[in-house]
Short mmCIF file of N, CA and C in Angstrom, two decimals:
data_model
loop_
_atom_site.label_atom_id
_atom_site.label_comp_id
_atom_site.label_asym_id
_atom_site.label_seq_id
_atom_site.Cartn_x
_atom_site.Cartn_y
_atom_site.Cartn_z
N GLN A 1 -13.07 -4.59 -9.02
CA GLN A 1 -12.94 -3.32 -8.34
C GLN A 1 -14.21 -2.98 -7.57
N VAL A 2 -14.06 -2.13 -6.58
CA VAL A 2 -15.20 -1.71 -5.79
C VAL A 2 -15.84 -0.48 -6.46
N GLN A 3 -17.16 -0.38 -6.36
CA GLN A 3 -17.89 0.77 -6.89
C GLN A 3 -18.20 1.71 -5.73
N LEU A 4 -18.01 3.02 -5.94
CA LEU A 4 -18.16 3.99 -4.86
C LEU A 4 -19.19 5.04 -5.23
N VAL A 5 -20.02 5.44 -4.25
CA VAL A 5 -21.01 6.50 -4.46
C VAL A 5 -20.97 7.44 -3.26
N GLU A 6 -20.66 8.71 -3.54
CA GLU A 6 -20.63 9.71 -2.48
C GLU A 6 -22.00 10.35 -2.31
N SER A 7 -22.28 10.84 -1.11
CA SER A 7 -23.51 11.57 -0.84
C SER A 7 -23.29 12.50 0.35
N GLY A 8 -24.20 13.44 0.52
CA GLY A 8 -24.16 14.33 1.67
C GLY A 8 -23.75 15.75 1.37
N GLY A 9 -23.29 16.01 0.16
CA GLY A 9 -22.89 17.36 -0.18
C GLY A 9 -24.10 18.27 -0.35
N ARG A 10 -23.94 19.51 0.06
CA ARG A 10 -25.01 20.51 -0.10
C ARG A 10 -24.45 21.88 0.18
N LEU A 11 -25.32 22.88 0.14
CA LEU A 11 -24.96 24.25 0.49
C LEU A 11 -25.03 24.42 2.01
N VAL A 12 -23.99 24.99 2.58
CA VAL A 12 -23.93 25.18 4.03
C VAL A 12 -23.26 26.53 4.31
N GLN A 13 -23.62 27.15 5.41
CA GLN A 13 -23.00 28.42 5.78
C GLN A 13 -21.63 28.20 6.41
N ALA A 14 -20.79 29.19 6.27
CA ALA A 14 -19.47 29.13 6.89
C ALA A 14 -19.62 28.92 8.39
N GLY A 15 -18.77 28.06 8.93
CA GLY A 15 -18.84 27.71 10.33
C GLY A 15 -19.69 26.48 10.61
N GLY A 16 -20.43 26.04 9.60
CA GLY A 16 -21.30 24.89 9.76
C GLY A 16 -20.57 23.57 9.60
N SER A 17 -21.35 22.49 9.66
CA SER A 17 -20.80 21.14 9.57
C SER A 17 -21.56 20.32 8.53
N LEU A 18 -20.88 19.34 7.99
CA LEU A 18 -21.47 18.38 7.07
C LEU A 18 -20.83 17.02 7.30
N ARG A 19 -21.58 15.97 7.03
CA ARG A 19 -20.99 14.63 7.02
C ARG A 19 -21.24 14.03 5.64
N LEU A 20 -20.15 13.72 4.97
CA LEU A 20 -20.22 13.05 3.68
C LEU A 20 -20.13 11.55 3.89
N SER A 21 -20.80 10.83 3.02
CA SER A 21 -20.75 9.37 3.05
C SER A 21 -20.22 8.84 1.72
N CYS A 22 -19.53 7.73 1.79
CA CYS A 22 -19.03 7.04 0.60
C CYS A 22 -19.46 5.59 0.74
N ALA A 23 -20.47 5.21 -0.04
CA ALA A 23 -20.99 3.85 0.02
C ALA A 23 -20.34 3.00 -1.06
N ALA A 24 -19.92 1.80 -0.67
CA ALA A 24 -19.21 0.92 -1.59
C ALA A 24 -19.99 -0.35 -1.84
N SER A 25 -19.87 -0.85 -3.05
CA SER A 25 -20.45 -2.13 -3.38
C SER A 25 -19.42 -3.22 -3.16
N GLY A 26 -19.87 -4.44 -3.08
CA GLY A 26 -18.93 -5.55 -2.97
C GLY A 26 -18.72 -6.00 -1.54
N ARG A 27 -18.42 -7.29 -1.39
CA ARG A 27 -18.27 -7.86 -0.06
C ARG A 27 -16.86 -7.78 0.47
N THR A 28 -15.93 -7.22 -0.32
CA THR A 28 -14.53 -7.17 0.12
C THR A 28 -14.10 -5.76 0.46
N PHE A 29 -15.04 -4.91 0.84
CA PHE A 29 -14.73 -3.51 1.11
C PHE A 29 -13.67 -3.37 2.19
N SER A 30 -13.65 -4.27 3.15
CA SER A 30 -12.70 -4.18 4.26
C SER A 30 -11.25 -4.43 3.82
N THR A 31 -11.05 -4.83 2.57
CA THR A 31 -9.69 -5.03 2.06
C THR A 31 -9.15 -3.79 1.35
N TYR A 32 -9.95 -2.70 1.35
CA TYR A 32 -9.56 -1.49 0.65
C TYR A 32 -9.20 -0.36 1.61
N THR A 33 -8.12 0.32 1.32
CA THR A 33 -7.80 1.60 1.93
C THR A 33 -8.60 2.67 1.19
N VAL A 34 -9.18 3.61 1.93
CA VAL A 34 -10.07 4.61 1.33
C VAL A 34 -9.60 6.02 1.67
N ALA A 35 -9.73 6.90 0.73
CA ALA A 35 -9.32 8.29 0.93
C ALA A 35 -10.39 9.25 0.42
N TRP A 36 -10.33 10.46 0.92
CA TRP A 36 -11.16 11.56 0.42
C TRP A 36 -10.26 12.60 -0.24
N PHE A 37 -10.73 13.07 -1.37
CA PHE A 37 -10.08 14.14 -2.09
C PHE A 37 -11.13 15.22 -2.40
N ARG A 38 -10.67 16.37 -2.82
CA ARG A 38 -11.59 17.38 -3.31
C ARG A 38 -10.93 18.14 -4.47
N GLN A 39 -11.78 18.73 -5.28
CA GLN A 39 -11.28 19.53 -6.39
C GLN A 39 -12.16 20.78 -6.53
N GLY A 40 -11.54 21.92 -6.27
CA GLY A 40 -12.24 23.18 -6.42
C GLY A 40 -12.13 23.70 -7.82
N PRO A 41 -12.90 24.71 -8.18
CA PRO A 41 -12.86 25.28 -9.53
C PRO A 41 -11.46 25.75 -9.90
N GLY A 42 -10.95 25.26 -11.00
CA GLY A 42 -9.64 25.67 -11.47
C GLY A 42 -8.48 25.16 -10.64
N LYS A 43 -8.74 24.21 -9.76
CA LYS A 43 -7.67 23.69 -8.89
C LYS A 43 -7.40 22.23 -9.16
N GLU A 44 -6.25 21.77 -8.72
CA GLU A 44 -5.92 20.36 -8.83
C GLU A 44 -6.64 19.57 -7.73
N ARG A 45 -6.76 18.28 -7.97
CA ARG A 45 -7.37 17.42 -6.97
C ARG A 45 -6.48 17.38 -5.73
N GLU A 46 -7.08 17.57 -4.58
CA GLU A 46 -6.35 17.73 -3.32
C GLU A 46 -6.69 16.60 -2.35
N PHE A 47 -5.66 15.98 -1.81
CA PHE A 47 -5.85 14.95 -0.79
C PHE A 47 -6.35 15.59 0.50
N LEU A 48 -7.32 14.93 1.15
CA LEU A 48 -7.85 15.40 2.43
C LEU A 48 -7.56 14.45 3.57
N ALA A 49 -7.93 13.19 3.40
CA ALA A 49 -7.81 12.23 4.49
C ALA A 49 -7.84 10.82 3.93
N ALA A 50 -7.25 9.90 4.67
CA ALA A 50 -7.28 8.49 4.30
C ALA A 50 -7.47 7.65 5.55
N ILE A 51 -7.99 6.45 5.35
CA ILE A 51 -8.23 5.55 6.47
C ILE A 51 -7.87 4.14 6.06
N GLY A 52 -7.20 3.42 6.95
CA GLY A 52 -6.79 2.06 6.66
C GLY A 52 -7.95 1.09 6.66
N ARG A 53 -7.65 -0.14 6.28
CA ARG A 53 -8.70 -1.13 6.06
C ARG A 53 -9.54 -1.40 7.30
N THR A 54 -8.91 -1.41 8.46
CA THR A 54 -9.65 -1.69 9.69
C THR A 54 -9.82 -0.45 10.55
N ALA A 55 -9.60 0.71 9.97
CA ALA A 55 -9.74 2.00 10.65
C ALA A 55 -8.72 2.19 11.76
N ASP A 56 -7.66 1.39 11.76
CA ASP A 56 -6.65 1.52 12.81
C ASP A 56 -5.68 2.65 12.52
N THR A 57 -5.63 3.09 11.27
CA THR A 57 -4.74 4.20 10.92
C THR A 57 -5.52 5.23 10.10
N THR A 58 -5.18 6.49 10.32
CA THR A 58 -5.75 7.58 9.53
C THR A 58 -4.64 8.58 9.20
N SER A 59 -4.90 9.35 8.17
CA SER A 59 -3.95 10.37 7.74
C SER A 59 -4.74 11.58 7.25
N TYR A 60 -4.22 12.77 7.52
CA TYR A 60 -4.93 14.00 7.14
C TYR A 60 -3.98 15.00 6.50
N ALA A 61 -4.53 15.77 5.59
CA ALA A 61 -3.80 16.91 5.06
C ALA A 61 -3.77 18.01 6.13
N ASP A 62 -2.70 18.78 6.13
CA ASP A 62 -2.58 19.85 7.12
C ASP A 62 -3.74 20.84 7.03
N SER A 63 -4.26 21.03 5.82
CA SER A 63 -5.31 22.03 5.61
C SER A 63 -6.62 21.67 6.30
N VAL A 64 -6.81 20.40 6.65
CA VAL A 64 -8.08 19.99 7.27
C VAL A 64 -7.89 19.33 8.63
N LYS A 65 -6.65 19.15 9.04
CA LYS A 65 -6.38 18.49 10.33
C LYS A 65 -7.01 19.28 11.46
N GLY A 66 -7.75 18.58 12.31
CA GLY A 66 -8.44 19.23 13.42
C GLY A 66 -9.86 19.67 13.09
N ARG A 67 -10.20 19.75 11.79
CA ARG A 67 -11.55 20.13 11.38
C ARG A 67 -12.31 18.96 10.76
N PHE A 68 -11.61 18.09 10.03
CA PHE A 68 -12.23 16.96 9.35
C PHE A 68 -11.84 15.66 10.06
N THR A 69 -12.77 14.71 10.07
CA THR A 69 -12.52 13.41 10.65
C THR A 69 -13.03 12.32 9.71
N VAL A 70 -12.15 11.38 9.38
CA VAL A 70 -12.54 10.26 8.53
C VAL A 70 -12.81 9.05 9.40
N SER A 71 -13.83 8.29 9.04
CA SER A 71 -14.16 7.06 9.77
C SER A 71 -14.77 6.07 8.79
N ARG A 72 -14.90 4.84 9.23
CA ARG A 72 -15.51 3.84 8.36
C ARG A 72 -16.28 2.82 9.18
N ASP A 73 -17.28 2.25 8.54
CA ASP A 73 -18.08 1.17 9.11
C ASP A 73 -18.08 0.05 8.07
N ASN A 74 -17.22 -0.92 8.24
CA ASN A 74 -17.10 -1.98 7.24
C ASN A 74 -18.36 -2.85 7.17
N ALA A 75 -19.10 -2.93 8.26
CA ALA A 75 -20.35 -3.70 8.24
C ALA A 75 -21.37 -3.05 7.30
N LYS A 76 -21.27 -1.74 7.13
CA LYS A 76 -22.17 -1.00 6.25
C LYS A 76 -21.51 -0.64 4.92
N ASN A 77 -20.27 -1.09 4.73
CA ASN A 77 -19.54 -0.76 3.50
C ASN A 77 -19.51 0.74 3.23
N THR A 78 -19.27 1.52 4.28
CA THR A 78 -19.36 2.97 4.16
C THR A 78 -18.20 3.65 4.88
N VAL A 79 -17.68 4.68 4.23
CA VAL A 79 -16.68 5.56 4.83
C VAL A 79 -17.30 6.95 4.94
N TYR A 80 -16.97 7.63 6.01
CA TYR A 80 -17.55 8.95 6.29
C TYR A 80 -16.46 10.01 6.36
N LEU A 81 -16.85 11.23 6.07
CA LEU A 81 -15.98 12.39 6.29
C LEU A 81 -16.80 13.43 7.04
N GLN A 82 -16.51 13.59 8.32
CA GLN A 82 -17.17 14.62 9.12
C GLN A 82 -16.38 15.90 8.96
N MET A 83 -17.07 16.96 8.54
CA MET A 83 -16.40 18.23 8.29
C MET A 83 -17.01 19.30 9.19
N ASN A 84 -16.18 19.90 10.01
CA ASN A 84 -16.63 20.94 10.94
C ASN A 84 -15.94 22.26 10.62
N SER A 85 -16.49 23.34 11.16
CA SER A 85 -15.91 24.68 10.99
C SER A 85 -15.61 24.96 9.52
N LEU A 86 -16.59 24.72 8.69
CA LEU A 86 -16.39 24.86 7.25
C LEU A 86 -16.13 26.31 6.86
N LYS A 87 -15.28 26.46 5.84
CA LYS A 87 -14.89 27.76 5.35
C LYS A 87 -15.27 27.86 3.86
N ALA A 88 -15.32 29.10 3.36
CA ALA A 88 -15.66 29.27 1.95
C ALA A 88 -14.68 28.52 1.05
N GLU A 89 -13.43 28.47 1.46
CA GLU A 89 -12.42 27.78 0.64
C GLU A 89 -12.55 26.26 0.65
N ASP A 90 -13.47 25.74 1.44
CA ASP A 90 -13.76 24.30 1.40
C ASP A 90 -14.72 23.95 0.26
N THR A 91 -15.22 24.96 -0.42
CA THR A 91 -16.12 24.73 -1.54
C THR A 91 -15.41 23.94 -2.64
N ALA A 92 -15.98 22.80 -3.01
CA ALA A 92 -15.35 21.92 -4.00
C ALA A 92 -16.26 20.73 -4.25
N VAL A 93 -15.88 19.94 -5.23
CA VAL A 93 -16.47 18.61 -5.40
C VAL A 93 -15.61 17.63 -4.61
N TYR A 94 -16.26 16.86 -3.78
CA TYR A 94 -15.57 15.93 -2.90
C TYR A 94 -15.71 14.51 -3.44
N TYR A 95 -14.59 13.81 -3.50
CA TYR A 95 -14.53 12.46 -4.03
C TYR A 95 -13.99 11.49 -3.00
N CYS A 96 -14.51 10.29 -3.00
CA CYS A 96 -13.85 9.22 -2.27
C CYS A 96 -13.19 8.29 -3.28
N ALA A 97 -12.14 7.64 -2.82
CA ALA A 97 -11.36 6.76 -3.68
C ALA A 97 -10.87 5.58 -2.86
N ALA A 98 -10.68 4.45 -3.52
CA ALA A 98 -10.27 3.24 -2.83
C ALA A 98 -9.08 2.60 -3.50
N ALA A 99 -8.22 2.03 -2.67
CA ALA A 99 -7.05 1.31 -3.15
C ALA A 99 -7.02 -0.04 -2.45
N PHE A 100 -6.83 -1.09 -3.21
CA PHE A 100 -6.84 -2.43 -2.64
C PHE A 100 -5.57 -2.67 -1.84
N GLY A 101 -5.75 -3.21 -0.63
CA GLY A 101 -4.61 -3.69 0.11
C GLY A 101 -4.18 -2.80 1.26
N PHE A 102 -3.06 -3.24 1.86
CA PHE A 102 -2.50 -2.59 3.05
C PHE A 102 -1.36 -1.67 2.65
N PHE A 103 -1.27 -0.52 3.32
CA PHE A 103 -0.18 0.42 3.12
C PHE A 103 0.43 0.77 4.46
N TYR A 104 1.74 0.67 4.57
CA TYR A 104 2.40 1.09 5.81
C TYR A 104 2.20 2.58 6.04
N SER A 105 2.22 3.33 4.94
CA SER A 105 1.96 4.76 5.00
C SER A 105 0.80 5.05 4.06
N LEU A 106 -0.31 5.54 4.59
CA LEU A 106 -1.49 5.76 3.76
C LEU A 106 -1.19 6.77 2.66
N PRO A 107 -1.43 6.40 1.42
CA PRO A 107 -1.02 7.28 0.31
C PRO A 107 -1.92 8.50 0.15
N GLY A 108 -1.31 9.59 -0.26
CA GLY A 108 -2.05 10.82 -0.51
C GLY A 108 -2.09 11.21 -1.97
N SER A 109 -1.51 10.39 -2.82
CA SER A 109 -1.49 10.71 -4.24
C SER A 109 -2.71 10.12 -4.93
N PRO A 110 -3.41 10.89 -5.76
CA PRO A 110 -4.57 10.34 -6.48
C PRO A 110 -4.23 9.10 -7.30
N GLY A 111 -3.02 9.04 -7.82
CA GLY A 111 -2.63 7.91 -8.64
C GLY A 111 -2.53 6.60 -7.89
N SER A 112 -2.53 6.65 -6.58
CA SER A 112 -2.45 5.43 -5.78
C SER A 112 -3.80 4.73 -5.65
N TYR A 113 -4.86 5.41 -6.06
CA TYR A 113 -6.22 4.89 -5.88
C TYR A 113 -6.82 4.54 -7.24
N SER A 114 -7.35 3.34 -7.33
CA SER A 114 -7.83 2.84 -8.62
C SER A 114 -9.34 2.97 -8.80
N SER A 115 -10.09 3.12 -7.71
CA SER A 115 -11.55 3.24 -7.80
C SER A 115 -11.97 4.60 -7.27
N TRP A 116 -12.86 5.24 -8.01
CA TRP A 116 -13.31 6.58 -7.66
C TRP A 116 -14.82 6.69 -7.77
N GLY A 117 -15.40 7.52 -6.90
CA GLY A 117 -16.81 7.86 -7.04
C GLY A 117 -16.97 9.02 -7.99
N GLN A 118 -18.22 9.42 -8.21
CA GLN A 118 -18.54 10.50 -9.13
C GLN A 118 -18.43 11.87 -8.48
N GLY A 119 -18.37 11.91 -7.16
CA GLY A 119 -18.22 13.18 -6.46
C GLY A 119 -19.53 13.75 -5.95
N THR A 120 -19.43 14.57 -4.92
CA THR A 120 -20.59 15.28 -4.37
C THR A 120 -20.18 16.72 -4.11
N GLN A 121 -21.05 17.65 -4.49
CA GLN A 121 -20.71 19.08 -4.41
C GLN A 121 -20.95 19.61 -3.01
N VAL A 122 -19.94 20.28 -2.48
CA VAL A 122 -20.06 20.99 -1.20
C VAL A 122 -19.83 22.47 -1.49
N THR A 123 -20.79 23.28 -1.10
CA THR A 123 -20.67 24.73 -1.29
C THR A 123 -20.84 25.40 0.06
N VAL A 124 -19.84 26.20 0.42
CA VAL A 124 -19.85 26.90 1.70
C VAL A 124 -20.01 28.39 1.43
N SER A 125 -21.07 28.96 1.93
CA SER A 125 -21.33 30.38 1.71
C SER A 125 -20.77 31.18 2.87
N SER A 126 -20.16 32.30 2.51
CA SER A 126 -19.53 33.14 3.55
C SER A 126 -20.48 34.23 4.02
#
């Protein structure tokens, strides 16, 4: 399995931007589909975005479409989540997750992903 480490979370004002990074170990990172999830206090884990192995396909939750952008650099074994126009309700712990292989439809269920990072805290002040 691939090992994942998220970074980039911090306190930011509403309306601001952040870029989260998900760094992966292993030389086969390009064989993994990667997604971002978040979990706010007292809430279930929520799908945000996913990206295919070669970045040719992406998928977004309606709640972040147009504000968040997922990308990847397989040469650096890293996936990014650019977050713009942040709102107080975006406050959560953000996780990246990886699933081995190709998917015709990028999955949004946490159970579809076998490798997870420890998470990075994003706090948006209003």
